[in-house]
Amino acid sequence: GAGVSQSPSNKVTEKGKDVELRCDPISGHTALYWYRQRLGQGLEFLIYFQGNSAPDKSGLPSDRFSAERTGESVSTLTIQRTQQEDSAVYLCASSPRLAGMGPYNEQFFGPGTRLTVL
Amino acid sequence: AQTVTQSQPEMSVQEAETVTLSCTYDTSESDYYLFWYKQPPSRQMILVIRQEAYKQQNATENRFSVNFQKAAKSFSLKISDSQLGDAAMYFCAYRRANAGGTSYGKLTFGQGTILTVHP
């Protein structure tokens, strides 16, 4: 079956412009995560969606960052007034359900979007 | 807050040899999961192995095994019979197991270790 897909694969933008990054999770996966990976670094959690619950936005670095998800489908991460420090790979992951106690539900990652802000 | 530390920015190994990647973490919780992920140049994150903290037995997956030392908060990955395809960036990651709070599903990652495999 299809995995997590993200678009675009690469995005080059000018400082101050807004960008939208898209994530299509695996069908039926209720949980969706966004992570940011700066060059040569580990992944940083940004935001988490679970079904129709309020998202956990605790990882968003500033109010220029926002994300939406329609039901249990596509999610969009928006960065307004981009800055050079926003340059990174943005990775999306989905999992079948809320990963609580009991059988672990693996997070399946997409290939990421490489964002370059000039 | 939980932190994960990988103290080896780069490691190298000869093909068919064994290599161990180190990871330490800090948490005040007793129940959690630990993971090793592999990230090749394609950027695709691939789960290599996971360990439940409540299990004393070390996890193994074919050529991959871990040494989980809960008291020392250490979680190393051993790759046996290294292959050229093992070359990648390896990340250690932590996840809470308890259902309290809203973000317990998130993964906390270390900085990564670049593994080079020499033929």
PDB file of C-alpha atoms in Angstrom:
ATOM      1  CA  GLY A   1       0.000   0.000   0.000  1.00  0.00           C
ATOM      2  CA  ALA A   2       0.979   3.620  -0.327  1.00  0.00           C
ATOM      3  CA  GLY A   3       3.151   5.139   2.349  1.00  0.00           C
ATOM      4  CA  VAL A   4       3.179   8.665   3.718  1.00  0.00           C
ATOM      5  CA  SER A   5       3.671  11.171   0.929  1.00  0.00           C
ATOM      6  CA  GLN A   6       4.803  14.766   1.145  1.00  0.00           C
ATOM      7  CA  SER A   7       4.872  17.572  -1.363  1.00  0.00           C
ATOM      8  CA  PRO A   8       6.745  19.336  -2.657  1.00  0.00           C
ATOM      9  CA  SER A   9       9.932  17.335  -2.353  1.00  0.00           C
ATOM     10  CA  ASN A  10      11.980  20.504  -2.436  1.00  0.00           C
ATOM     11  CA  LYS A  11      10.979  24.123  -2.020  1.00  0.00           C
ATOM     12  CA  VAL A  12      13.137  27.192  -2.504  1.00  0.00           C
ATOM     13  CA  THR A  13      11.671  30.497  -1.404  1.00  0.00           C
ATOM     14  CA  GLU A  14      12.717  34.025  -0.657  1.00  0.00           C
ATOM     15  CA  LYS A  15      12.902  35.437   2.823  1.00  0.00           C
ATOM     16  CA  GLY A  16       9.579  36.922   3.844  1.00  0.00           C
ATOM     17  CA  LYS A  17       7.424  34.718   1.634  1.00  0.00           C
ATOM     18  CA  ASP A  18       4.816  32.266   2.955  1.00  0.00           C
ATOM     19  CA  VAL A  19       5.089  28.536   2.193  1.00  0.00           C
ATOM     20  CA  GLU A  20       2.729  25.593   2.499  1.00  0.00           C
ATOM     21  CA  LEU A  21       3.939  22.035   2.928  1.00  0.00           C
ATOM     22  CA  ARG A  22       1.600  19.126   2.424  1.00  0.00           C
ATOM     23  CA  CYS A  23       1.422  15.680   4.029  1.00  0.00           C
ATOM     24  CA  ASP A  24      -0.770  12.780   2.941  1.00  0.00           C
ATOM     25  CA  PRO A  25      -0.801  10.159   5.697  1.00  0.00           C
ATOM     26  CA  ILE A  26      -1.408   6.471   5.252  1.00  0.00           C
ATOM     27  CA  SER A  27      -5.123   5.848   4.849  1.00  0.00           C
ATOM     28  CA  GLY A  28      -6.774   5.009   8.160  1.00  0.00           C
ATOM     29  CA  HIS A  29      -4.008   6.476  10.304  1.00  0.00           C
ATOM     30  CA  THR A  30      -5.547   8.689  12.945  1.00  0.00           C
ATOM     31  CA  ALA A  31      -2.356  10.212  14.365  1.00  0.00           C
ATOM     32  CA  LEU A  32      -0.180  12.613  12.371  1.00  0.00           C
ATOM     33  CA  TYR A  33       3.063  14.312  13.409  1.00  0.00           C
ATOM     34  CA  TRP A  34       5.227  17.067  11.945  1.00  0.00           C
ATOM     35  CA  TYR A  35       8.946  17.219  12.698  1.00  0.00           C
ATOM     36  CA  ARG A  36      11.705  19.586  11.606  1.00  0.00           C
ATOM     37  CA  GLN A  37      15.250  18.433  10.857  1.00  0.00           C
ATOM     38  CA  ARG A  38      17.937  21.063  10.507  1.00  0.00           C
ATOM     39  CA  LEU A  39      21.066  20.156   8.575  1.00  0.00           C
ATOM     40  CA  GLY A  40      23.035  17.451  10.376  1.00  0.00           C
ATOM     41  CA  GLN A  41      20.686  17.482  13.343  1.00  0.00           C
ATOM     42  CA  GLY A  42      18.065  15.246  14.872  1.00  0.00           C
ATOM     43  CA  LEU A  43      14.356  15.696  14.398  1.00  0.00           C
ATOM     44  CA  GLU A  44      12.454  18.254  16.454  1.00  0.00           C
ATOM     45  CA  PHE A  45       8.782  17.732  17.187  1.00  0.00           C
ATOM     46  CA  LEU A  46       6.519  20.494  15.887  1.00  0.00           C
ATOM     47  CA  ILE A  47       2.875  19.481  16.123  1.00  0.00           C
ATOM     48  CA  TYR A  48       0.678  16.418  16.608  1.00  0.00           C
ATOM     49  CA  PHE A  49      -2.873  15.651  15.451  1.00  0.00           C
ATOM     50  CA  GLN A  50      -5.001  12.822  16.799  1.00  0.00           C
ATOM     51  CA  GLY A  51      -8.391  12.289  15.212  1.00  0.00           C
ATOM     52  CA  ASN A  52     -10.775  15.110  16.074  1.00  0.00           C
ATOM     53  CA  SER A  53      -8.971  16.103  19.282  1.00  0.00           C
ATOM     54  CA  ALA A  54      -7.346  19.502  19.649  1.00  0.00           C
ATOM     55  CA  PRO A  55      -3.821  19.328  18.198  1.00  0.00           C
ATOM     56  CA  ASP A  56      -0.736  19.499  20.380  1.00  0.00           C
ATOM     57  CA  LYS A  57       1.095  22.603  19.129  1.00  0.00           C
ATOM     58  CA  SER A  58       3.709  22.641  21.869  1.00  0.00           C
ATOM     59  CA  GLY A  59       6.634  22.205  19.477  1.00  0.00           C
ATOM     60  CA  LEU A  60       5.872  25.057  17.095  1.00  0.00           C
ATOM     61  CA  PRO A  61       8.835  27.457  17.325  1.00  0.00           C
ATOM     62  CA  SER A  62       6.926  30.689  16.697  1.00  0.00           C
ATOM     63  CA  ASP A  63       3.528  32.052  15.727  1.00  0.00           C
ATOM     64  CA  ARG A  64       4.715  32.129  12.119  1.00  0.00           C
ATOM     65  CA  PHE A  65       4.191  28.371  12.086  1.00  0.00           C
ATOM     66  CA  SER A  66       0.738  26.809  11.891  1.00  0.00           C
ATOM     67  CA  ALA A  67      -0.748  23.531  10.741  1.00  0.00           C
ATOM     68  CA  GLU A  68      -4.126  22.165   9.877  1.00  0.00           C
ATOM     69  CA  ARG A  69      -5.564  18.760   9.295  1.00  0.00           C
ATOM     70  CA  THR A  70      -8.922  17.906   7.804  1.00  0.00           C
ATOM     71  CA  GLY A  71     -10.364  14.990   9.743  1.00  0.00           C
ATOM     72  CA  GLU A  72      -7.997  12.064   9.402  1.00  0.00           C
ATOM     73  CA  SER A  73      -6.638  13.017   6.013  1.00  0.00           C
ATOM     74  CA  VAL A  74      -4.293  15.595   4.562  1.00  0.00           C
ATOM     75  CA  SER A  75      -2.330  18.005   6.710  1.00  0.00           C
ATOM     76  CA  THR A  76      -0.782  21.317   5.715  1.00  0.00           C
ATOM     77  CA  LEU A  77       2.076  23.024   7.547  1.00  0.00           C
ATOM     78  CA  THR A  78       2.243  26.752   6.833  1.00  0.00           C
ATOM     79  CA  ILE A  79       5.207  28.979   7.539  1.00  0.00           C
ATOM     80  CA  GLN A  80       4.533  32.691   7.205  1.00  0.00           C
ATOM     81  CA  ARG A  81       7.168  35.347   6.532  1.00  0.00           C
ATOM     82  CA  THR A  82       9.899  32.741   6.165  1.00  0.00           C
ATOM     83  CA  GLN A  83      13.312  33.380   7.666  1.00  0.00           C
ATOM     84  CA  GLN A  84      16.645  31.819   6.764  1.00  0.00           C
ATOM     85  CA  GLU A  85      16.644  29.845  10.008  1.00  0.00           C
ATOM     86  CA  ASP A  86      13.507  28.062   8.778  1.00  0.00           C
ATOM     87  CA  SER A  87      15.649  26.234   6.207  1.00  0.00           C
ATOM     88  CA  ALA A  88      15.372  22.553   7.080  1.00  0.00           C
ATOM     89  CA  VAL A  89      13.774  19.279   6.077  1.00  0.00           C
ATOM     90  CA  TYR A  90      10.204  19.019   7.296  1.00  0.00           C
ATOM     91  CA  LEU A  91       9.113  15.444   7.946  1.00  0.00           C
ATOM     92  CA  CYS A  92       5.621  14.128   8.459  1.00  0.00           C
ATOM     93  CA  ALA A  93       4.730  10.827  10.122  1.00  0.00           C
ATOM     94  CA  SER A  94       1.485   8.980  10.738  1.00  0.00           C
ATOM     95  CA  SER A  95       0.484   6.077  12.944  1.00  0.00           C
ATOM     96  CA  PRO A  96      -2.627   3.881  13.108  1.00  0.00           C
ATOM     97  CA  ARG A  97      -3.956   5.237  16.391  1.00  0.00           C
ATOM     98  CA  LEU A  98      -3.004   7.046  19.528  1.00  0.00           C
ATOM     99  CA  ALA A  99       0.152   5.345  20.723  1.00  0.00           C
ATOM    100  CA  GLY A 100      -0.581   4.567  24.321  1.00  0.00           C
ATOM    101  CA  MET A 101       0.062   1.650  26.614  1.00  0.00           C
ATOM    102  CA  GLY A 102      -0.175  -1.738  25.002  1.00  0.00           C
ATOM    103  CA  PRO A 103       0.974  -2.668  21.515  1.00  0.00           C
ATOM    104  CA  TYR A 104       3.177   0.034  20.119  1.00  0.00           C
ATOM    105  CA  ASN A 105       1.988   1.746  16.977  1.00  0.00           C
ATOM    106  CA  GLU A 106       4.896   2.598  14.750  1.00  0.00           C
ATOM    107  CA  GLN A 107       5.204   6.035  13.243  1.00  0.00           C
ATOM    108  CA  PHE A 108       5.637   5.805   9.476  1.00  0.00           C
ATOM    109  CA  PHE A 109       7.594   8.689   8.019  1.00  0.00           C
ATOM    110  CA  GLY A 110       7.304  10.429   4.692  1.00  0.00           C
ATOM    111  CA  PRO A 111      10.351  11.422   2.614  1.00  0.00           C
ATOM    112  CA  GLY A 112      10.206  15.014   3.819  1.00  0.00           C
ATOM    113  CA  THR A 113      10.200  18.422   2.160  1.00  0.00           C
ATOM    114  CA  ARG A 114      13.519  20.237   1.961  1.00  0.00           C
ATOM    115  CA  LEU A 115      12.867  23.942   2.458  1.00  0.00           C
ATOM    116  CA  THR A 116      15.527  26.455   1.505  1.00  0.00           C
ATOM    117  CA  VAL A 117      14.990  30.102   2.374  1.00  0.00           C
ATOM    118  CA  LEU A 118      17.259  32.468   0.452  1.00  0.00           C
TER     119      LEU A 118
ATOM    120  CA  ALA B   1      11.627  17.227  29.717  1.00  0.00           C
ATOM    121  CA  GLN B   2      13.252  14.225  28.189  1.00  0.00           C
ATOM    122  CA  THR B   3      16.586  14.488  26.397  1.00  0.00           C
ATOM    123  CA  VAL B   4      18.459  12.047  24.201  1.00  0.00           C
ATOM    124  CA  THR B   5      22.211  12.285  23.636  1.00  0.00           C
ATOM    125  CA  GLN B   6      24.324  10.593  20.995  1.00  0.00           C
ATOM    126  CA  SER B   7      27.959  11.373  21.710  1.00  0.00           C
ATOM    127  CA  GLN B   8      29.408   9.914  18.509  1.00  0.00           C
ATOM    128  CA  PRO B   9      28.886  12.268  15.552  1.00  0.00           C
ATOM    129  CA  GLU B  10      30.559   9.768  13.211  1.00  0.00           C
ATOM    130  CA  MET B  11      31.528   6.099  13.299  1.00  0.00           C
ATOM    131  CA  SER B  12      33.067   3.801  10.727  1.00  0.00           C
ATOM    132  CA  VAL B  13      33.277   0.043  10.370  1.00  0.00           C
ATOM    133  CA  GLN B  14      34.693  -2.468   7.950  1.00  0.00           C
ATOM    134  CA  GLU B  15      32.268  -4.601   6.023  1.00  0.00           C
ATOM    135  CA  ALA B  16      31.411  -7.819   7.945  1.00  0.00           C
ATOM    136  CA  GLU B  17      32.672  -6.354  11.217  1.00  0.00           C
ATOM    137  CA  THR B  18      30.664  -5.270  14.266  1.00  0.00           C
ATOM    138  CA  VAL B  19      30.018  -1.707  15.389  1.00  0.00           C
ATOM    139  CA  THR B  20      28.263  -0.249  18.427  1.00  0.00           C
ATOM    140  CA  LEU B  21      26.501   3.129  18.452  1.00  0.00           C
ATOM    141  CA  SER B  22      25.954   4.813  21.802  1.00  0.00           C
ATOM    142  CA  CYS B  23      22.914   6.606  23.175  1.00  0.00           C
ATOM    143  CA  THR B  24      22.037   7.951  26.595  1.00  0.00           C
ATOM    144  CA  TYR B  25      18.814   9.580  27.672  1.00  0.00           C
ATOM    145  CA  ASP B  26      17.354  11.408  30.591  1.00  0.00           C
ATOM    146  CA  THR B  27      13.835  10.930  31.915  1.00  0.00           C
ATOM    147  CA  SER B  28      12.005  10.835  35.218  1.00  0.00           C
ATOM    148  CA  GLU B  29       9.487   8.315  33.941  1.00  0.00           C
ATOM    149  CA  SER B  30       9.591   4.564  34.439  1.00  0.00           C
ATOM    150  CA  ASP B  31       7.603   3.491  31.398  1.00  0.00           C
ATOM    151  CA  TYR B  32       8.737   4.482  27.949  1.00  0.00           C
ATOM    152  CA  TYR B  33       9.890   3.208  24.586  1.00  0.00           C
ATOM    153  CA  LEU B  34      13.306   3.572  22.982  1.00  0.00           C
ATOM    154  CA  PHE B  35      14.061   3.313  19.297  1.00  0.00           C
ATOM    155  CA  TRP B  36      16.814   3.308  16.757  1.00  0.00           C
ATOM    156  CA  TYR B  37      15.984   4.804  13.368  1.00  0.00           C
ATOM    157  CA  LYS B  38      18.074   4.707  10.219  1.00  0.00           C
ATOM    158  CA  GLN B  39      18.058   7.609   7.758  1.00  0.00           C
ATOM    159  CA  PRO B  40      19.816   6.973   4.430  1.00  0.00           C
ATOM    160  CA  PRO B  41      20.522   9.824   1.988  1.00  0.00           C
ATOM    161  CA  SER B  42      16.982   9.427   0.639  1.00  0.00           C
ATOM    162  CA  ARG B  43      15.822  11.044   3.945  1.00  0.00           C
ATOM    163  CA  GLN B  44      13.372   8.193   4.561  1.00  0.00           C
ATOM    164  CA  MET B  45      13.306   7.360   8.281  1.00  0.00           C
ATOM    165  CA  ILE B  46      13.324   3.602   8.818  1.00  0.00           C
ATOM    166  CA  LEU B  47      12.632   1.980  12.171  1.00  0.00           C
ATOM    167  CA  VAL B  48      15.471  -0.424  12.970  1.00  0.00           C
ATOM    168  CA  ILE B  49      14.588  -1.679  16.422  1.00  0.00           C
ATOM    169  CA  ARG B  50      12.569  -0.739  19.496  1.00  0.00           C
ATOM    170  CA  GLN B  51      12.740  -1.538  23.197  1.00  0.00           C
ATOM    171  CA  GLU B  52      10.022  -1.342  25.811  1.00  0.00           C
ATOM    172  CA  ALA B  53      11.460  -0.064  29.075  1.00  0.00           C
ATOM    173  CA  TYR B  54       9.495  -2.545  31.186  1.00  0.00           C
ATOM    174  CA  LYS B  55      11.161  -5.469  29.387  1.00  0.00           C
ATOM    175  CA  GLN B  56      14.513  -6.503  30.763  1.00  0.00           C
ATOM    176  CA  GLN B  57      15.382  -8.606  27.751  1.00  0.00           C
ATOM    177  CA  ASN B  58      17.327  -6.761  25.088  1.00  0.00           C
ATOM    178  CA  ALA B  59      15.587  -6.471  21.740  1.00  0.00           C
ATOM    179  CA  THR B  60      17.104  -8.100  18.655  1.00  0.00           C
ATOM    180  CA  GLU B  61      16.229  -7.868  14.975  1.00  0.00           C
ATOM    181  CA  ASN B  62      18.411 -10.060  12.809  1.00  0.00           C
ATOM    182  CA  ARG B  63      21.853  -8.382  12.736  1.00  0.00           C
ATOM    183  CA  PHE B  64      20.718  -5.546  15.002  1.00  0.00           C
ATOM    184  CA  SER B  65      20.608  -5.790  18.773  1.00  0.00           C
ATOM    185  CA  VAL B  66      20.523  -3.366  21.663  1.00  0.00           C
ATOM    186  CA  ASN B  67      22.140  -3.175  25.066  1.00  0.00           C
ATOM    187  CA  PHE B  68      19.518  -1.557  27.275  1.00  0.00           C
ATOM    188  CA  GLN B  69      20.758  -0.480  30.694  1.00  0.00           C
ATOM    189  CA  LYS B  70      17.759   1.125  32.385  1.00  0.00           C
ATOM    190  CA  ALA B  71      19.507   2.200  35.576  1.00  0.00           C
ATOM    191  CA  ALA B  72      22.286   3.837  33.598  1.00  0.00           C
ATOM    192  CA  LYS B  73      19.810   5.238  31.046  1.00  0.00           C
ATOM    193  CA  SER B  74      21.882   3.827  28.254  1.00  0.00           C
ATOM    194  CA  PHE B  75      20.648   2.307  25.001  1.00  0.00           C
ATOM    195  CA  SER B  76      23.326   1.248  22.535  1.00  0.00           C
ATOM    196  CA  LEU B  77      22.847  -0.344  19.127  1.00  0.00           C
ATOM    197  CA  LYS B  78      25.075  -3.172  17.932  1.00  0.00           C
ATOM    198  CA  ILE B  79      25.247  -3.942  14.241  1.00  0.00           C
ATOM    199  CA  SER B  80      26.806  -7.316  13.480  1.00  0.00           C
ATOM    200  CA  ASP B  81      28.195  -8.441  10.127  1.00  0.00           C
ATOM    201  CA  SER B  82      27.988  -4.857   8.816  1.00  0.00           C
ATOM    202  CA  GLN B  83      26.907  -4.435   5.221  1.00  0.00           C
ATOM    203  CA  LEU B  84      27.431  -1.586   2.776  1.00  0.00           C
ATOM    204  CA  GLY B  85      23.694  -0.935   2.906  1.00  0.00           C
ATOM    205  CA  ASP B  86      23.936  -0.166   6.618  1.00  0.00           C
ATOM    206  CA  ALA B  87      25.680   3.121   5.843  1.00  0.00           C
ATOM    207  CA  ALA B  88      23.357   5.902   6.979  1.00  0.00           C
ATOM    208  CA  MET B  89      22.597   8.368   9.753  1.00  0.00           C
ATOM    209  CA  TYR B  90      21.332   6.569  12.865  1.00  0.00           C
ATOM    210  CA  PHE B  91      19.073   8.239  15.392  1.00  0.00           C
ATOM    211  CA  CYS B  92      18.207   7.161  18.889  1.00  0.00           C
ATOM    212  CA  ALA B  93      14.723   8.236  19.993  1.00  0.00           C
ATOM    213  CA  TYR B  94      12.544   8.206  23.102  1.00  0.00           C
ATOM    214  CA  ARG B  95       8.801   8.139  23.564  1.00  0.00           C
ATOM    215  CA  ARG B  96       6.678   8.220  26.660  1.00  0.00           C
ATOM    216  CA  ALA B  97       4.441   5.241  27.288  1.00  0.00           C
ATOM    217  CA  ASN B  98       1.899   6.697  29.698  1.00  0.00           C
ATOM    218  CA  ALA B  99      -1.277   8.317  28.493  1.00  0.00           C
ATOM    219  CA  GLY B 100      -1.023  11.474  30.597  1.00  0.00           C
ATOM    220  CA  GLY B 101      -0.724  14.716  28.694  1.00  0.00           C
ATOM    221  CA  THR B 102      -1.321  15.442  25.047  1.00  0.00           C
ATOM    222  CA  SER B 103       2.049  14.914  23.429  1.00  0.00           C
ATOM    223  CA  TYR B 104       3.119  11.561  24.715  1.00  0.00           C
ATOM    224  CA  GLY B 105       3.059  10.154  21.188  1.00  0.00           C
ATOM    225  CA  LYS B 106       5.873  12.421  20.045  1.00  0.00           C
ATOM    226  CA  LEU B 107       9.381  11.125  19.554  1.00  0.00           C
ATOM    227  CA  THR B 108      12.390  12.894  21.083  1.00  0.00           C
ATOM    228  CA  PHE B 109      15.490  12.338  18.961  1.00  0.00           C
ATOM    229  CA  GLY B 110      19.223  12.464  19.559  1.00  0.00           C
ATOM    230  CA  GLN B 111      21.555  14.376  17.247  1.00  0.00           C
ATOM    231  CA  GLY B 112      22.421  11.339  15.176  1.00  0.00           C
ATOM    232  CA  THR B 113      25.503   9.284  14.305  1.00  0.00           C
ATOM    233  CA  ILE B 114      26.756   9.015  10.739  1.00  0.00           C
ATOM    234  CA  LEU B 115      27.837   5.432  10.061  1.00  0.00           C
ATOM    235  CA  THR B 116      30.279   4.738   7.235  1.00  0.00           C
ATOM    236  CA  VAL B 117      30.870   1.161   6.089  1.00  0.00           C
ATOM    237  CA  HIS B 118      34.148   0.460   4.314  1.00  0.00           C
ATOM    238  CA  PRO B 119      34.362  -2.401   1.796  1.00  0.00           C
TER     239      PRO B 119
END
